[in-house]
Amino acid sequence: MKTALCSFCLKSGILCSKCQSKIKSGEVSETDLKIARILLSLEAANPTLQDVHFHKAVEADDILALIVGRGDMPTFFGQGRKVIKVLEEKVGKKIRILEECGDDRKFLEDLFAPLSIVTINTIWLPDGTTETRVILRKRGRNPPPIKVKAIKEIAKKVRDITLRVEFD
Ligand SMILES: [Zn+2]
C-alpha cells in the first residue's frame, strides 16, 4: 500500500523524523496513520492491497471515508467486502471507499451506495453559490439506512460540495 508515510515506519510503529513532521504539520492525521497501519497489516492476506494508494481518511459522525487511488476500489470490495469488514470491526465506524479522481457523479454514487441516485442537478442560490441536489430512490417505507447529515459533511470535506438530499 502506498501512503505519505514510509512503510518501515508503519510496520515498526516508530516514526522517522520525516513521518513525524508530516503528522505534526497535519499533512497526515492520526486517523490516517491508524488506517494505514491496519491496511498494511492486511496486505499478507490481501496481496492486491500492495498496489493500493491510500491518500487520507475523512470522518463525520459514524462514517469514515477512505480516499484511495483510481481503480483501487475492487480491492476493498473483493471477497465479500473482506477488507472493509475488518476495517469496520477495528475502527467501529462505517467505511466508505471513495476514489480520488473521477467525476462528481461517480463520487456521489460511491458515497451513497448502496442507495441508487435518480437525479443529480445543480441549484443556483440567490447569493451566487450552488448546491448539488441529489434525489435518491426510496426503498419501501423504511427510513433510509444512511445518516444524511454525516454524508453531507463528507461531501463538503472531500470535494467542497454542498449537498441537498431528497428522496423520490
Ligand atoms: Zn518514516
Short mmCIF file of C-alpha atoms and ligand atoms in Angstrom, two decimals:
data_model
loop_
_atom_site.label_atom_id
_atom_site.label_comp_id
_atom_site.label_asym_id
_atom_site.label_seq_id
_atom_site.Cartn_x
_atom_site.Cartn_y
_atom_site.Cartn_z
CA MET A 1 0.00 0.00 0.00
CA LYS A 2 1.25 3.43 -0.88
CA THR A 3 0.83 6.35 1.51
CA ALA A 4 2.62 9.54 2.51
CA LEU A 5 4.29 7.64 5.36
CA CYS A 6 7.09 5.15 4.80
CA SER A 7 6.18 1.51 5.17
CA PHE A 8 9.10 0.93 7.51
CA CYS A 9 7.59 3.41 9.96
CA LEU A 10 4.12 1.92 9.55
CA LYS A 11 5.43 -1.56 10.25
CA SER A 12 7.52 -0.65 13.26
CA GLY A 13 5.14 1.92 14.70
CA ILE A 14 8.14 4.14 15.43
CA LEU A 15 8.13 7.16 13.15
CA CYS A 16 11.20 8.65 11.48
CA SER A 17 11.67 12.42 11.62
CA LYS A 18 10.15 12.84 8.13
CA CYS A 19 6.98 10.98 9.05
CA GLN A 20 6.81 12.74 12.41
CA SER A 21 6.86 16.14 10.74
CA LYS A 22 4.06 15.09 8.38
CA ILE A 23 1.90 14.25 11.40
CA LYS A 24 2.93 17.43 13.18
CA SER A 25 2.08 19.65 10.21
CA GLY A 26 -1.30 17.98 9.81
CA GLU A 27 -0.50 16.67 6.32
CA VAL A 28 -1.17 13.23 7.75
CA SER A 29 -3.64 12.78 10.62
CA GLU A 30 -3.52 10.31 13.49
CA THR A 31 -6.50 8.56 11.89
CA ASP A 32 -4.63 8.30 8.57
CA LEU A 33 -1.77 6.68 10.46
CA LYS A 34 -4.08 4.26 12.21
CA ILE A 35 -5.82 3.22 8.97
CA ALA A 36 -2.53 2.91 7.07
CA ARG A 37 -1.20 0.58 9.74
CA ILE A 38 -4.31 -1.59 9.59
CA LEU A 39 -4.18 -1.74 5.78
CA LEU A 40 -0.53 -2.70 5.87
CA SER A 41 -1.24 -5.48 8.34
CA LEU A 42 -3.86 -6.85 5.93
CA GLU A 43 -1.50 -6.98 2.94
CA ALA A 44 -0.30 -10.53 3.52
CA ALA A 45 -3.85 -11.90 3.38
CA ASN A 46 -4.92 -9.46 0.62
CA PRO A 47 -1.95 -9.07 -1.77
CA THR A 48 -3.70 -6.57 -4.08
CA LEU A 49 -3.56 -4.08 -1.19
CA GLN A 50 0.13 -3.70 -2.01
CA ASP A 51 -0.78 -1.65 -5.08
CA VAL A 52 -3.44 0.48 -3.43
CA HIS A 53 -2.88 4.21 -2.91
CA PHE A 54 -4.30 5.39 0.39
CA HIS A 55 -4.49 9.19 0.42
CA LYS A 56 -6.37 10.01 3.59
CA ALA A 57 -9.31 9.28 5.84
CA VAL A 58 -12.20 11.72 6.35
CA GLU A 59 -14.53 11.35 9.32
CA ALA A 60 -18.06 12.51 10.04
CA ASP A 61 -20.20 11.06 12.80
CA ASP A 62 -20.17 7.26 12.40
CA ILE A 63 -18.75 7.32 8.88
CA LEU A 64 -15.10 7.04 7.96
CA ALA A 65 -14.39 7.63 4.28
CA LEU A 66 -11.11 6.43 2.81
CA ILE A 67 -9.83 8.34 -0.18
CA VAL A 68 -7.98 5.89 -2.42
CA GLY A 69 -6.40 5.92 -5.85
CA ARG A 70 -8.18 5.44 -9.13
CA GLY A 71 -9.11 1.82 -9.77
CA ASP A 72 -8.39 0.79 -6.18
CA MET A 73 -11.99 0.10 -5.16
CA PRO A 74 -12.17 -3.60 -6.18
CA THR A 75 -9.52 -4.50 -3.62
CA PHE A 76 -11.81 -3.29 -0.85
CA PHE A 77 -14.98 -4.85 -2.19
CA GLY A 78 -13.45 -8.19 -3.22
CA GLN A 79 -14.10 -11.42 -1.35
CA GLY A 80 -17.38 -10.17 0.08
CA ARG A 81 -16.04 -6.78 1.24
CA LYS A 82 -13.46 -8.57 3.36
CA VAL A 83 -11.10 -5.61 3.84
CA ILE A 84 -13.97 -3.24 4.62
CA LYS A 85 -15.38 -5.64 7.21
CA VAL A 86 -12.05 -5.88 9.02
CA LEU A 87 -11.68 -2.09 8.98
CA GLU A 88 -15.21 -1.57 10.31
CA GLU A 89 -14.56 -4.02 13.09
CA LYS A 90 -11.27 -2.38 14.10
CA VAL A 91 -12.41 1.23 13.78
CA GLY A 92 -16.03 0.89 14.89
CA LYS A 93 -17.33 3.09 12.09
CA LYS A 94 -18.99 2.56 8.74
CA ILE A 95 -16.39 2.62 6.00
CA ARG A 96 -16.90 4.32 2.64
CA ILE A 97 -14.37 3.94 -0.14
CA LEU A 98 -14.02 6.94 -2.45
CA GLU A 99 -11.63 7.26 -5.37
CA GLU A 100 -9.62 10.43 -5.54
CA CYS A 101 -10.06 11.06 -9.25
CA GLY A 102 -13.25 10.71 -11.21
CA ASP A 103 -16.20 12.99 -11.75
CA ASP A 104 -18.66 14.20 -9.15
CA ARG A 105 -21.31 11.74 -10.27
CA LYS A 106 -19.12 8.73 -9.53
CA PHE A 107 -18.07 10.31 -6.26
CA LEU A 108 -21.71 10.74 -5.21
CA GLU A 109 -22.68 7.25 -6.34
CA ASP A 110 -19.90 5.76 -4.23
CA LEU A 111 -20.80 7.99 -1.32
CA PHE A 112 -24.46 6.97 -1.29
CA ALA A 113 -24.01 3.31 -2.19
CA PRO A 114 -25.94 1.01 -1.85
CA LEU A 115 -28.71 3.57 -2.40
CA SER A 116 -29.23 4.46 -6.03
CA ILE A 117 -29.32 8.00 -7.31
CA VAL A 118 -32.24 9.02 -9.51
CA THR A 119 -31.11 12.54 -10.40
CA ILE A 120 -28.31 14.95 -9.68
CA ASN A 121 -28.66 18.61 -10.51
CA THR A 122 -27.23 21.94 -9.55
CA ILE A 123 -29.26 24.56 -7.74
CA TRP A 124 -28.18 28.19 -8.01
CA LEU A 125 -28.87 30.20 -4.89
CA PRO A 126 -29.56 33.95 -4.92
CA ASP A 127 -26.16 34.69 -3.37
CA GLY A 128 -24.40 33.08 -6.34
CA THR A 129 -23.40 29.90 -4.57
CA THR A 130 -24.55 26.48 -5.68
CA GLU A 131 -25.93 23.37 -4.06
CA THR A 132 -25.91 19.93 -5.56
CA ARG A 133 -29.29 18.28 -5.28
CA VAL A 134 -29.29 14.51 -5.15
CA ILE A 135 -32.55 12.63 -5.43
CA LEU A 136 -32.35 9.08 -4.13
CA ARG A 137 -34.63 6.18 -4.80
CA LYS A 138 -36.61 5.34 -1.72
CA ARG A 139 -36.82 1.70 -0.80
CA GLY A 140 -40.24 0.96 0.63
CA ARG A 141 -41.37 2.71 3.77
CA ASN A 142 -38.27 2.17 5.84
CA PRO A 143 -36.19 5.17 6.75
CA PRO A 144 -33.01 5.40 4.66
CA PRO A 145 -30.12 3.30 6.01
CA ILE A 146 -27.78 6.29 5.94
CA LYS A 147 -27.11 9.33 8.07
CA VAL A 148 -27.73 12.14 5.63
CA LYS A 149 -26.04 14.75 7.81
CA ALA A 150 -22.81 12.76 8.00
CA ILE A 151 -22.85 12.08 4.25
CA LYS A 152 -23.26 15.82 3.59
CA GLU A 153 -20.32 16.58 5.83
CA ILE A 154 -18.11 14.08 3.98
CA ALA A 155 -19.06 15.59 0.59
CA LYS A 156 -18.18 19.06 1.87
CA LYS A 157 -14.86 17.98 3.36
CA VAL A 158 -13.70 15.86 0.42
CA ARG A 159 -15.00 17.78 -2.63
CA ASP A 160 -16.38 21.03 -1.22
CA ILE A 161 -19.82 20.04 -2.48
CA THR A 162 -22.85 21.39 -0.62
CA LEU A 163 -25.48 18.68 -0.85
CA ARG A 164 -29.23 18.81 -0.73
CA VAL A 165 -30.60 15.31 -0.33
CA GLU A 166 -34.13 14.31 -1.27
CA PHE A 167 -35.98 11.04 -1.80
CA ASP A 168 -38.34 10.39 -4.68
ZN ZN B 1 9.08 7.36 8.05
#
